[in-house]
Amino acid sequence: MSIILKPFRCAHSQPMRLAWKLFCYAPLLLIFSALFVSAPLTHAQQSLPPEEEQQQRPRRVQPLEEETEAGDVLRIDTDLIMVDVSVTDAQGKPVRFLRPQDFKLYEDGVERPIAFFNMEKRDTGTRPVAIVFALDVSGSMTTEELERLRSAMTVFSKKLAEHPAVFAVMSFGMNVKTVQGFTNDPQKLDRAFERVARDPNGLSTHAFDAVDDAVRLLVNKAPRTRERRLMKRAVVVITDGFPVGDTVSPKTVIERANNSEVSVYTVTLPSYSRLLASTSDKHAPLPTPLDVSGLVEKTGGTSVYA
C-alpha cells in the first residue's frame, strides 16, 4: 500500500549542493531542521469510502463486560491512517495557514477523503523523534570523509541531546551492522561514531538493505511514545550515493517504511558530488541511485548534498 499526500499550491524546496568547507555538518543541520524545526505538521487521517467501510468488521472501541477484569487488554480497531505533512515553499520557508482543501490524499492512485485535519502548534513543544543513523563504511568512502563524518556527527549529537529523542547507529558496506542500540545518551552516541570503521575491502554498498534493517529496528526496538506523545520515526543515511549488491528492492523498502511511518533522509558525500564537474549545469545536483529510487521523496524525507 502506498499513500501520497499532495498539496495544491505549495512547492517543495529542491535538494541543495553545499560547499566542501561545510562538509557534512552543514547538511546534517539541514536534516536537523527538517526533523525538529520545520513547518508545523499537519495530521491527516484517511477513511474508507462507505461501500468499503461496510465490508470491514465492526469497530470495537470498548471492551466487552467479560473483558474488563484486571489484566485484560483494551483493543481498538480503526480504519484510519495518520499522515504527517511538513510543507515549504520554493525558498524552503514553512507554509502556514493551510486547510484540508489544500490537500489531496491518494492511496494506490485512488483519492481518499481526509477525515481529520490538525495543525500542530509550536507551543506544544518539539515532537519526540527516534532516529537511526545509517553510515556508509564501504570501500568507496575515503578515509578523509570518514574522519570528517565522525567529527560532524559528534557535533550533531550534542544538538540532538537538547531535544526529546533517542538514537541508534548502524554501519553498512557488504554487511549491515548495528553499532549502537537506541539511547538518549550523547556520550554513548559519540563512542559509537568512534567505533565506526571503514571497510577497505568492501566491494558492495548495501544502502537499501541498511534502510530496511533500520526500519525494522525502529519498529521492534524504538519506544513508540515519549512524554505522552507519538514519536516521529526517521532514518538518516550518510553515503556516497552508490548502492551496490542489495538483497531487497527499493520498492519493498519504500513500502515497509511507509507502512511503519518512517521517513528517510539522505546526505550524499563529496565522493559522489565531484561528478557534478562533468555535468553541463554546475548548479543542479546529479541524481544518485537513491534519489532515482524515490526512497526519500516517497517516504517524506529530505536529500542534501555535501
PDB file of C-alpha atoms in Angstrom:
ATOM      1  CA  MET A   1       0.000   0.000   0.000  1.00  0.00           C
ATOM      2  CA  SER A   2       1.330   3.458  -0.864  1.00  0.00           C
ATOM      3  CA  ILE A   3      -0.129   6.738   0.319  1.00  0.00           C
ATOM      4  CA  ILE A   4       0.663  10.062  -1.330  1.00  0.00           C
ATOM      5  CA  LEU A   5      -0.487  13.370   0.127  1.00  0.00           C
ATOM      6  CA  LYS A   6      -0.340  16.131  -2.468  1.00  0.00           C
ATOM      7  CA  PRO A   7      -0.558  19.835  -1.505  1.00  0.00           C
ATOM      8  CA  PHE A   8      -2.384  22.018  -4.037  1.00  0.00           C
ATOM      9  CA  ARG A   9      -0.413  25.234  -4.036  1.00  0.00           C
ATOM     10  CA  CYS A  10       2.911  24.525  -2.381  1.00  0.00           C
ATOM     11  CA  ALA A  11       6.260  23.789  -3.990  1.00  0.00           C
ATOM     12  CA  HIS A  12       8.803  21.765  -2.036  1.00  0.00           C
ATOM     13  CA  SER A  13      12.338  23.079  -1.816  1.00  0.00           C
ATOM     14  CA  GLN A  14      14.891  21.385  -4.066  1.00  0.00           C
ATOM     15  CA  PRO A  15      17.916  19.476  -2.700  1.00  0.00           C
ATOM     16  CA  MET A  16      20.831  21.868  -2.393  1.00  0.00           C
ATOM     17  CA  ARG A  17      24.540  21.482  -3.034  1.00  0.00           C
ATOM     18  CA  LEU A  18      26.726  22.737  -0.188  1.00  0.00           C
ATOM     19  CA  ALA A  19      30.334  23.915  -0.243  1.00  0.00           C
ATOM     20  CA  TRP A  20      33.110  21.445   0.619  1.00  0.00           C
ATOM     21  CA  LYS A  21      34.269  23.588   3.554  1.00  0.00           C
ATOM     22  CA  LEU A  22      30.905  22.923   5.210  1.00  0.00           C
ATOM     23  CA  PHE A  23      31.275  19.213   4.518  1.00  0.00           C
ATOM     24  CA  CYS A  24      28.785  17.016   6.307  1.00  0.00           C
ATOM     25  CA  TYR A  25      27.948  19.196   9.317  1.00  0.00           C
ATOM     26  CA  ALA A  26      26.017  21.802   7.331  1.00  0.00           C
ATOM     27  CA  PRO A  27      23.946  19.144   5.515  1.00  0.00           C
ATOM     28  CA  LEU A  28      23.281  17.495   8.870  1.00  0.00           C
ATOM     29  CA  LEU A  29      21.999  20.836  10.160  1.00  0.00           C
ATOM     30  CA  LEU A  30      19.507  20.849   7.302  1.00  0.00           C
ATOM     31  CA  ILE A  31      18.402  17.359   8.281  1.00  0.00           C
ATOM     32  CA  PHE A  32      18.194  18.566  11.899  1.00  0.00           C
ATOM     33  CA  SER A  33      15.969  21.427  10.778  1.00  0.00           C
ATOM     34  CA  ALA A  34      13.723  19.082   8.823  1.00  0.00           C
ATOM     35  CA  LEU A  35      13.352  16.781  11.825  1.00  0.00           C
ATOM     36  CA  PHE A  36      12.833  19.336  14.585  1.00  0.00           C
ATOM     37  CA  VAL A  37      12.212  22.904  13.489  1.00  0.00           C
ATOM     38  CA  SER A  38      10.427  22.651  10.156  1.00  0.00           C
ATOM     39  CA  ALA A  39       6.945  23.903   9.399  1.00  0.00           C
ATOM     40  CA  PRO A  40       4.179  22.844  11.764  1.00  0.00           C
ATOM     41  CA  LEU A  41       2.982  19.359  10.996  1.00  0.00           C
ATOM     42  CA  THR A  42      -0.470  18.714   9.677  1.00  0.00           C
ATOM     43  CA  HIS A  43      -2.049  15.474  10.742  1.00  0.00           C
ATOM     44  CA  ALA A  44      -4.361  13.915   8.201  1.00  0.00           C
ATOM     45  CA  GLN A  45      -6.139  10.631   8.557  1.00  0.00           C
ATOM     46  CA  GLN A  46      -7.622   8.514   5.836  1.00  0.00           C
ATOM     47  CA  SER A  47     -11.074   6.989   5.959  1.00  0.00           C
ATOM     48  CA  LEU A  48     -12.529   4.339   3.687  1.00  0.00           C
ATOM     49  CA  PRO A  49     -15.440   5.050   1.336  1.00  0.00           C
ATOM     50  CA  PRO A  50     -18.854   3.948   2.680  1.00  0.00           C
ATOM     51  CA  GLU A  51     -19.078   0.940   0.370  1.00  0.00           C
ATOM     52  CA  GLU A  52     -15.695  -0.347   1.560  1.00  0.00           C
ATOM     53  CA  GLU A  53     -16.335   0.564   5.182  1.00  0.00           C
ATOM     54  CA  GLN A  54     -19.401  -1.684   5.247  1.00  0.00           C
ATOM     55  CA  GLN A  55     -17.200  -4.625   4.309  1.00  0.00           C
ATOM     56  CA  GLN A  56     -14.946  -4.083   7.308  1.00  0.00           C
ATOM     57  CA  ARG A  57     -15.617  -5.908  10.554  1.00  0.00           C
ATOM     58  CA  PRO A  58     -17.334  -3.713  13.170  1.00  0.00           C
ATOM     59  CA  ARG A  59     -15.071  -1.436  15.145  1.00  0.00           C
ATOM     60  CA  ARG A  60     -14.728  -2.119  18.854  1.00  0.00           C
ATOM     61  CA  VAL A  61     -13.955   0.927  20.943  1.00  0.00           C
ATOM     62  CA  GLN A  62     -14.796  -0.601  24.336  1.00  0.00           C
ATOM     63  CA  PRO A  63     -14.099  -3.994  25.881  1.00  0.00           C
ATOM     64  CA  LEU A  64     -16.950  -6.394  26.448  1.00  0.00           C
ATOM     65  CA  GLU A  65     -18.101  -6.830  30.054  1.00  0.00           C
ATOM     66  CA  GLU A  66     -16.278 -10.126  30.400  1.00  0.00           C
ATOM     67  CA  GLU A  67     -13.068  -8.418  29.271  1.00  0.00           C
ATOM     68  CA  THR A  68     -12.988  -5.689  31.915  1.00  0.00           C
ATOM     69  CA  GLU A  69     -11.251  -7.708  34.592  1.00  0.00           C
ATOM     70  CA  ALA A  70      -7.798  -6.664  35.753  1.00  0.00           C
ATOM     71  CA  GLY A  71      -5.040  -7.601  33.351  1.00  0.00           C
ATOM     72  CA  ASP A  72      -7.220  -7.572  30.240  1.00  0.00           C
ATOM     73  CA  VAL A  73      -6.046  -5.628  27.216  1.00  0.00           C
ATOM     74  CA  LEU A  74      -8.246  -2.978  25.641  1.00  0.00           C
ATOM     75  CA  ARG A  75      -8.083  -3.196  21.850  1.00  0.00           C
ATOM     76  CA  ILE A  76      -9.369  -0.526  19.497  1.00  0.00           C
ATOM     77  CA  ASP A  77      -9.885  -1.313  15.816  1.00  0.00           C
ATOM     78  CA  THR A  78      -9.749   1.552  13.346  1.00  0.00           C
ATOM     79  CA  ASP A  79      -9.585   2.072   9.593  1.00  0.00           C
ATOM     80  CA  LEU A  80      -7.910   5.472   9.926  1.00  0.00           C
ATOM     81  CA  ILE A  81      -4.300   6.150   8.941  1.00  0.00           C
ATOM     82  CA  MET A  82      -2.277   9.114  10.232  1.00  0.00           C
ATOM     83  CA  VAL A  83      -0.149  11.023   7.714  1.00  0.00           C
ATOM     84  CA  ASP A  84       2.326  13.688   8.887  1.00  0.00           C
ATOM     85  CA  VAL A  85       2.981  16.547   6.459  1.00  0.00           C
ATOM     86  CA  SER A  86       5.516  19.379   6.501  1.00  0.00           C
ATOM     87  CA  VAL A  87       5.067  21.955   3.712  1.00  0.00           C
ATOM     88  CA  THR A  88       7.613  24.508   2.482  1.00  0.00           C
ATOM     89  CA  ASP A  89       7.688  26.949  -0.430  1.00  0.00           C
ATOM     90  CA  ALA A  90      10.292  27.176  -3.208  1.00  0.00           C
ATOM     91  CA  GLN A  91      12.663  29.019  -0.845  1.00  0.00           C
ATOM     92  CA  GLY A  92      12.329  26.347   1.830  1.00  0.00           C
ATOM     93  CA  LYS A  93      10.232  28.521   4.152  1.00  0.00           C
ATOM     94  CA  PRO A  94       7.300  26.996   6.064  1.00  0.00           C
ATOM     95  CA  VAL A  95       3.865  27.460   4.520  1.00  0.00           C
ATOM     96  CA  ARG A  96       1.285  28.338   7.153  1.00  0.00           C
ATOM     97  CA  PHE A  97      -2.491  28.627   7.455  1.00  0.00           C
ATOM     98  CA  LEU A  98      -3.188  25.544   5.344  1.00  0.00           C
ATOM     99  CA  ARG A  99      -6.641  23.982   5.248  1.00  0.00           C
ATOM    100  CA  PRO A 100      -7.889  20.468   4.457  1.00  0.00           C
ATOM    101  CA  GLN A 101      -8.979  21.593   0.991  1.00  0.00           C
ATOM    102  CA  ASP A 102      -5.343  22.465   0.219  1.00  0.00           C
ATOM    103  CA  PHE A 103      -4.504  18.750   0.159  1.00  0.00           C
ATOM    104  CA  LYS A 104      -5.453  15.628  -1.730  1.00  0.00           C
ATOM    105  CA  LEU A 105      -4.867  12.203  -0.234  1.00  0.00           C
ATOM    106  CA  TYR A 106      -4.210   9.229  -2.528  1.00  0.00           C
ATOM    107  CA  GLU A 107      -3.895   5.542  -1.736  1.00  0.00           C
ATOM    108  CA  ASP A 108      -2.567   3.418  -4.602  1.00  0.00           C
ATOM    109  CA  GLY A 109      -3.696   6.096  -7.044  1.00  0.00           C
ATOM    110  CA  VAL A 110      -7.218   6.375  -5.603  1.00  0.00           C
ATOM    111  CA  GLU A 111      -8.229   9.615  -3.882  1.00  0.00           C
ATOM    112  CA  ARG A 112      -9.405   9.214  -0.284  1.00  0.00           C
ATOM    113  CA  PRO A 113     -11.239  11.689   1.953  1.00  0.00           C
ATOM    114  CA  ILE A 114      -9.434  13.387   4.832  1.00  0.00           C
ATOM    115  CA  ALA A 115     -11.379  12.547   7.975  1.00  0.00           C
ATOM    116  CA  PHE A 116      -9.471  14.725  10.454  1.00  0.00           C
ATOM    117  CA  PHE A 117      -7.065  17.624   9.975  1.00  0.00           C
ATOM    118  CA  ASN A 118      -4.991  19.267  12.693  1.00  0.00           C
ATOM    119  CA  MET A 119      -2.225  21.878  12.588  1.00  0.00           C
ATOM    120  CA  GLU A 120       0.438  21.230  15.212  1.00  0.00           C
ATOM    121  CA  LYS A 121       1.332  24.388  17.116  1.00  0.00           C
ATOM    122  CA  ARG A 122       4.871  25.235  18.175  1.00  0.00           C
ATOM    123  CA  ASP A 123       3.795  25.916  21.762  1.00  0.00           C
ATOM    124  CA  THR A 124       3.071  22.203  22.130  1.00  0.00           C
ATOM    125  CA  GLY A 125       6.844  21.617  22.163  1.00  0.00           C
ATOM    126  CA  THR A 126       9.136  19.698  19.857  1.00  0.00           C
ATOM    127  CA  ARG A 127       7.769  16.367  18.776  1.00  0.00           C
ATOM    128  CA  PRO A 128       9.923  13.495  20.091  1.00  0.00           C
ATOM    129  CA  VAL A 129      11.806  11.537  17.447  1.00  0.00           C
ATOM    130  CA  ALA A 130      13.526   8.166  17.112  1.00  0.00           C
ATOM    131  CA  ILE A 131      16.447   8.274  14.657  1.00  0.00           C
ATOM    132  CA  VAL A 132      18.631   5.575  13.141  1.00  0.00           C
ATOM    133  CA  PHE A 133      21.879   6.856  11.620  1.00  0.00           C
ATOM    134  CA  ALA A 134      22.951   4.536   8.778  1.00  0.00           C
ATOM    135  CA  LEU A 135      26.596   5.255   7.928  1.00  0.00           C
ATOM    136  CA  ASP A 136      28.303   4.102   4.724  1.00  0.00           C
ATOM    137  CA  VAL A 137      31.662   2.431   5.508  1.00  0.00           C
ATOM    138  CA  SER A 138      32.176   0.763   2.116  1.00  0.00           C
ATOM    139  CA  GLY A 139      35.459   0.821   0.220  1.00  0.00           C
ATOM    140  CA  SER A 140      34.345   3.799  -1.870  1.00  0.00           C
ATOM    141  CA  MET A 141      34.356   6.000   1.244  1.00  0.00           C
ATOM    142  CA  THR A 142      37.666   7.814   1.638  1.00  0.00           C
ATOM    143  CA  THR A 143      39.498   7.928   4.970  1.00  0.00           C
ATOM    144  CA  GLU A 144      39.184  11.720   4.965  1.00  0.00           C
ATOM    145  CA  GLU A 145      35.424  11.512   4.508  1.00  0.00           C
ATOM    146  CA  LEU A 146      35.045   9.054   7.350  1.00  0.00           C
ATOM    147  CA  GLU A 147      37.100  11.225   9.722  1.00  0.00           C
ATOM    148  CA  ARG A 148      35.109  14.326   8.820  1.00  0.00           C
ATOM    149  CA  LEU A 149      31.934  12.315   9.225  1.00  0.00           C
ATOM    150  CA  ARG A 150      32.878  11.299  12.770  1.00  0.00           C
ATOM    151  CA  SER A 151      33.632  14.910  13.717  1.00  0.00           C
ATOM    152  CA  ALA A 152      30.398  16.215  12.240  1.00  0.00           C
ATOM    153  CA  MET A 153      28.308  13.516  13.892  1.00  0.00           C
ATOM    154  CA  THR A 154      29.848  14.311  17.287  1.00  0.00           C
ATOM    155  CA  VAL A 155      28.785  17.955  16.991  1.00  0.00           C
ATOM    156  CA  PHE A 156      25.396  16.927  15.654  1.00  0.00           C
ATOM    157  CA  SER A 157      24.787  14.552  18.573  1.00  0.00           C
ATOM    158  CA  LYS A 158      25.264  17.426  21.025  1.00  0.00           C
ATOM    159  CA  LYS A 159      22.478  19.362  19.331  1.00  0.00           C
ATOM    160  CA  LEU A 160      20.238  16.300  19.361  1.00  0.00           C
ATOM    161  CA  ALA A 161      20.783  15.951  23.108  1.00  0.00           C
ATOM    162  CA  GLU A 162      18.812  19.165  23.590  1.00  0.00           C
ATOM    163  CA  HIS A 163      15.670  17.571  22.154  1.00  0.00           C
ATOM    164  CA  PRO A 164      13.370  14.692  23.149  1.00  0.00           C
ATOM    165  CA  ALA A 165      14.955  11.991  21.017  1.00  0.00           C
ATOM    166  CA  VAL A 166      16.539   8.548  21.018  1.00  0.00           C
ATOM    167  CA  PHE A 167      19.168   7.410  18.521  1.00  0.00           C
ATOM    168  CA  ALA A 168      20.705   4.248  17.139  1.00  0.00           C
ATOM    169  CA  VAL A 169      23.731   3.826  14.854  1.00  0.00           C
ATOM    170  CA  MET A 170      24.185   1.325  12.029  1.00  0.00           C
ATOM    171  CA  SER A 171      27.026   0.899   9.537  1.00  0.00           C
ATOM    172  CA  PHE A 172      26.795  -0.702   6.128  1.00  0.00           C
ATOM    173  CA  GLY A 173      29.070  -1.872   3.346  1.00  0.00           C
ATOM    174  CA  MET A 174      28.972  -5.512   2.320  1.00  0.00           C
ATOM    175  CA  ASN A 175      27.098  -6.142   5.584  1.00  0.00           C
ATOM    176  CA  VAL A 176      24.761  -4.154   7.796  1.00  0.00           C
ATOM    177  CA  LYS A 177      25.721  -3.886  11.471  1.00  0.00           C
ATOM    178  CA  THR A 178      24.071  -2.296  14.484  1.00  0.00           C
ATOM    179  CA  VAL A 179      26.828  -0.327  16.221  1.00  0.00           C
ATOM    180  CA  GLN A 180      24.668   1.210  18.956  1.00  0.00           C
ATOM    181  CA  GLY A 181      21.120   0.426  20.028  1.00  0.00           C
ATOM    182  CA  PHE A 182      18.660   3.177  20.904  1.00  0.00           C
ATOM    183  CA  THR A 183      19.909   5.604  23.527  1.00  0.00           C
ATOM    184  CA  ASN A 184      19.473   9.219  24.552  1.00  0.00           C
ATOM    185  CA  ASP A 185      22.993   9.405  25.979  1.00  0.00           C
ATOM    186  CA  PRO A 186      25.209  11.637  23.762  1.00  0.00           C
ATOM    187  CA  GLN A 187      28.368  10.010  25.148  1.00  0.00           C
ATOM    188  CA  LYS A 188      27.223   6.571  24.011  1.00  0.00           C
ATOM    189  CA  LEU A 189      26.455   8.057  20.614  1.00  0.00           C
ATOM    190  CA  ASP A 190      29.918   9.622  20.397  1.00  0.00           C
ATOM    191  CA  ARG A 191      31.584   6.326  21.309  1.00  0.00           C
ATOM    192  CA  ALA A 192      29.516   4.584  18.647  1.00  0.00           C
ATOM    193  CA  PHE A 193      30.758   7.024  15.999  1.00  0.00           C
ATOM    194  CA  GLU A 194      34.337   6.397  17.131  1.00  0.00           C
ATOM    195  CA  ARG A 195      33.842   2.647  16.641  1.00  0.00           C
ATOM    196  CA  VAL A 196      32.673   3.061  13.053  1.00  0.00           C
ATOM    197  CA  ALA A 197      35.476   1.728  10.853  1.00  0.00           C
ATOM    198  CA  ARG A 198      35.938   1.828   7.089  1.00  0.00           C
ATOM    199  CA  ASP A 199      35.728  -1.493   5.260  1.00  0.00           C
ATOM    200  CA  PRO A 200      38.636  -1.161   2.771  1.00  0.00           C
ATOM    201  CA  ASN A 201      37.772  -4.441   1.057  1.00  0.00           C
ATOM    202  CA  GLY A 202      34.078  -3.722   0.823  1.00  0.00           C
ATOM    203  CA  LEU A 203      33.027  -4.027  -2.808  1.00  0.00           C
ATOM    204  CA  SER A 204      29.328  -3.590  -2.070  1.00  0.00           C
ATOM    205  CA  THR A 205      27.232  -0.799  -0.602  1.00  0.00           C
ATOM    206  CA  HIS A 206      24.020  -2.286   0.767  1.00  0.00           C
ATOM    207  CA  ALA A 207      22.215   1.016   1.294  1.00  0.00           C
ATOM    208  CA  PHE A 208      18.688  -0.299   0.731  1.00  0.00           C
ATOM    209  CA  ASP A 209      19.378  -3.285   2.977  1.00  0.00           C
ATOM    210  CA  ALA A 210      20.562  -0.832   5.640  1.00  0.00           C
ATOM    211  CA  VAL A 211      17.382   1.238   5.431  1.00  0.00           C
ATOM    212  CA  ASP A 212      15.298  -1.931   5.551  1.00  0.00           C
ATOM    213  CA  ASP A 213      17.123  -3.078   8.701  1.00  0.00           C
ATOM    214  CA  ALA A 214      16.817   0.411  10.199  1.00  0.00           C
ATOM    215  CA  VAL A 215      13.046   0.406   9.669  1.00  0.00           C
ATOM    216  CA  ARG A 216      12.851  -2.975  11.379  1.00  0.00           C
ATOM    217  CA  LEU A 217      14.970  -1.675  14.261  1.00  0.00           C
ATOM    218  CA  LEU A 218      12.665   1.321  14.699  1.00  0.00           C
ATOM    219  CA  VAL A 219       9.572  -0.867  14.754  1.00  0.00           C
ATOM    220  CA  ASN A 220      10.954  -3.521  17.102  1.00  0.00           C
ATOM    221  CA  LYS A 221      13.245  -1.591  19.437  1.00  0.00           C
ATOM    222  CA  ALA A 222      12.415   2.127  19.493  1.00  0.00           C
ATOM    223  CA  PRO A 223       9.866   3.449  22.010  1.00  0.00           C
ATOM    224  CA  ARG A 224       6.616   4.425  20.313  1.00  0.00           C
ATOM    225  CA  THR A 225       5.809   7.306  22.635  1.00  0.00           C
ATOM    226  CA  ARG A 226       7.717   9.732  24.809  1.00  0.00           C
ATOM    227  CA  GLU A 227       6.326  12.390  27.116  1.00  0.00           C
ATOM    228  CA  ARG A 228       2.894  11.005  26.189  1.00  0.00           C
ATOM    229  CA  ARG A 229       3.390  11.952  22.529  1.00  0.00           C
ATOM    230  CA  LEU A 230       3.758   9.720  19.483  1.00  0.00           C
ATOM    231  CA  MET A 231       7.374   9.659  18.313  1.00  0.00           C
ATOM    232  CA  LYS A 232       8.373  10.533  14.771  1.00  0.00           C
ATOM    233  CA  ARG A 233      10.477   7.791  13.159  1.00  0.00           C
ATOM    234  CA  ALA A 234      13.367   8.625  10.849  1.00  0.00           C
ATOM    235  CA  VAL A 235      16.384   7.057   9.153  1.00  0.00           C
ATOM    236  CA  VAL A 236      19.325   9.329   8.258  1.00  0.00           C
ATOM    237  CA  VAL A 237      21.527   7.722   5.577  1.00  0.00           C
ATOM    238  CA  ILE A 238      25.009   9.176   5.018  1.00  0.00           C
ATOM    239  CA  THR A 239      26.536   7.679   1.881  1.00  0.00           C
ATOM    240  CA  ASP A 240      28.406   8.329  -1.355  1.00  0.00           C
ATOM    241  CA  GLY A 241      25.207   7.561  -3.247  1.00  0.00           C
ATOM    242  CA  PHE A 242      26.032   4.266  -4.992  1.00  0.00           C
ATOM    243  CA  PRO A 243      24.010   1.303  -3.641  1.00  0.00           C
ATOM    244  CA  VAL A 244      25.508  -1.969  -4.906  1.00  0.00           C
ATOM    245  CA  GLY A 245      24.617  -5.574  -4.097  1.00  0.00           C
ATOM    246  CA  ASP A 246      21.392  -5.056  -2.156  1.00  0.00           C
ATOM    247  CA  THR A 247      19.214  -8.078  -1.474  1.00  0.00           C
ATOM    248  CA  VAL A 248      15.983  -6.101  -1.072  1.00  0.00           C
ATOM    249  CA  SER A 249      14.381  -3.935  -3.763  1.00  0.00           C
ATOM    250  CA  PRO A 250      13.821  -0.176  -3.373  1.00  0.00           C
ATOM    251  CA  LYS A 251      10.074  -0.688  -3.876  1.00  0.00           C
ATOM    252  CA  THR A 252       9.923  -3.115  -0.964  1.00  0.00           C
ATOM    253  CA  VAL A 253      11.900  -0.774   1.295  1.00  0.00           C
ATOM    254  CA  ILE A 254       9.619   2.157   0.434  1.00  0.00           C
ATOM    255  CA  GLU A 255       6.512   0.103   1.189  1.00  0.00           C
ATOM    256  CA  ARG A 256       7.890  -1.109   4.513  1.00  0.00           C
ATOM    257  CA  ALA A 257       8.982   2.389   5.511  1.00  0.00           C
ATOM    258  CA  ASN A 258       5.586   3.885   4.719  1.00  0.00           C
ATOM    259  CA  ASN A 259       3.723   1.085   6.461  1.00  0.00           C
ATOM    260  CA  SER A 260       5.850   1.750   9.552  1.00  0.00           C
ATOM    261  CA  GLU A 261       5.539   5.566   9.303  1.00  0.00           C
ATOM    262  CA  VAL A 262       9.289   6.026   8.797  1.00  0.00           C
ATOM    263  CA  SER A 263      10.783   8.939   6.816  1.00  0.00           C
ATOM    264  CA  VAL A 264      14.185   8.540   5.134  1.00  0.00           C
ATOM    265  CA  TYR A 265      16.718  11.385   4.905  1.00  0.00           C
ATOM    266  CA  THR A 266      19.981  11.231   2.947  1.00  0.00           C
ATOM    267  CA  VAL A 267      23.269  13.134   2.990  1.00  0.00           C
ATOM    268  CA  THR A 268      25.298  12.479  -0.178  1.00  0.00           C
ATOM    269  CA  LEU A 269      29.051  12.826   0.283  1.00  0.00           C
ATOM    270  CA  PRO A 270      31.623  14.606  -1.947  1.00  0.00           C
ATOM    271  CA  SER A 271      32.981  11.406  -3.484  1.00  0.00           C
ATOM    272  CA  TYR A 272      29.745  11.415  -5.461  1.00  0.00           C
ATOM    273  CA  SER A 273      29.303  15.186  -5.672  1.00  0.00           C
ATOM    274  CA  ARG A 274      32.608  15.563  -7.547  1.00  0.00           C
ATOM    275  CA  LEU A 275      30.880  14.014 -10.533  1.00  0.00           C
ATOM    276  CA  LEU A 276      28.976  17.284 -10.847  1.00  0.00           C
ATOM    277  CA  ALA A 277      32.005  18.682 -12.658  1.00  0.00           C
ATOM    278  CA  SER A 278      31.152  16.523 -15.654  1.00  0.00           C
ATOM    279  CA  THR A 279      27.632  17.915 -15.972  1.00  0.00           C
ATOM    280  CA  SER A 280      26.642  20.915 -18.064  1.00  0.00           C
ATOM    281  CA  ASP A 281      24.659  22.503 -15.244  1.00  0.00           C
ATOM    282  CA  LYS A 282      27.046  23.046 -12.321  1.00  0.00           C
ATOM    283  CA  HIS A 283      24.196  24.144 -10.036  1.00  0.00           C
ATOM    284  CA  ALA A 284      22.000  21.081 -10.491  1.00  0.00           C
ATOM    285  CA  PRO A 285      22.799  18.108  -8.228  1.00  0.00           C
ATOM    286  CA  LEU A 286      23.464  14.932 -10.166  1.00  0.00           C
ATOM    287  CA  PRO A 287      20.721  12.480  -9.124  1.00  0.00           C
ATOM    288  CA  THR A 288      22.020   9.473  -7.231  1.00  0.00           C
ATOM    289  CA  PRO A 289      20.538   5.974  -7.468  1.00  0.00           C
ATOM    290  CA  LEU A 290      18.975   6.652  -4.063  1.00  0.00           C
ATOM    291  CA  ASP A 291      17.315   9.782  -5.473  1.00  0.00           C
ATOM    292  CA  VAL A 292      16.088   7.990  -8.582  1.00  0.00           C
ATOM    293  CA  SER A 293      14.587   5.184  -6.496  1.00  0.00           C
ATOM    294  CA  GLY A 294      12.181   7.630  -4.850  1.00  0.00           C
ATOM    295  CA  LEU A 295      13.154   6.377  -1.392  1.00  0.00           C
ATOM    296  CA  VAL A 296      13.419   9.861   0.097  1.00  0.00           C
ATOM    297  CA  GLU A 297      10.601  11.569  -1.776  1.00  0.00           C
ATOM    298  CA  LYS A 298       8.067   8.785  -1.259  1.00  0.00           C
ATOM    299  CA  THR A 299       8.737   8.490   2.472  1.00  0.00           C
ATOM    300  CA  GLY A 300       8.535  12.228   3.175  1.00  0.00           C
ATOM    301  CA  GLY A 301      12.243  12.821   3.830  1.00  0.00           C
ATOM    302  CA  THR A 302      14.836  15.265   2.505  1.00  0.00           C
ATOM    303  CA  SER A 303      18.002  14.876   0.393  1.00  0.00           C
ATOM    304  CA  VAL A 304      21.025  17.146   0.845  1.00  0.00           C
ATOM    305  CA  TYR A 305      24.456  17.180  -0.807  1.00  0.00           C
ATOM    306  CA  ALA A 306      27.812  17.803   0.846  1.00  0.00           C
TER     307      ALA A 306
END
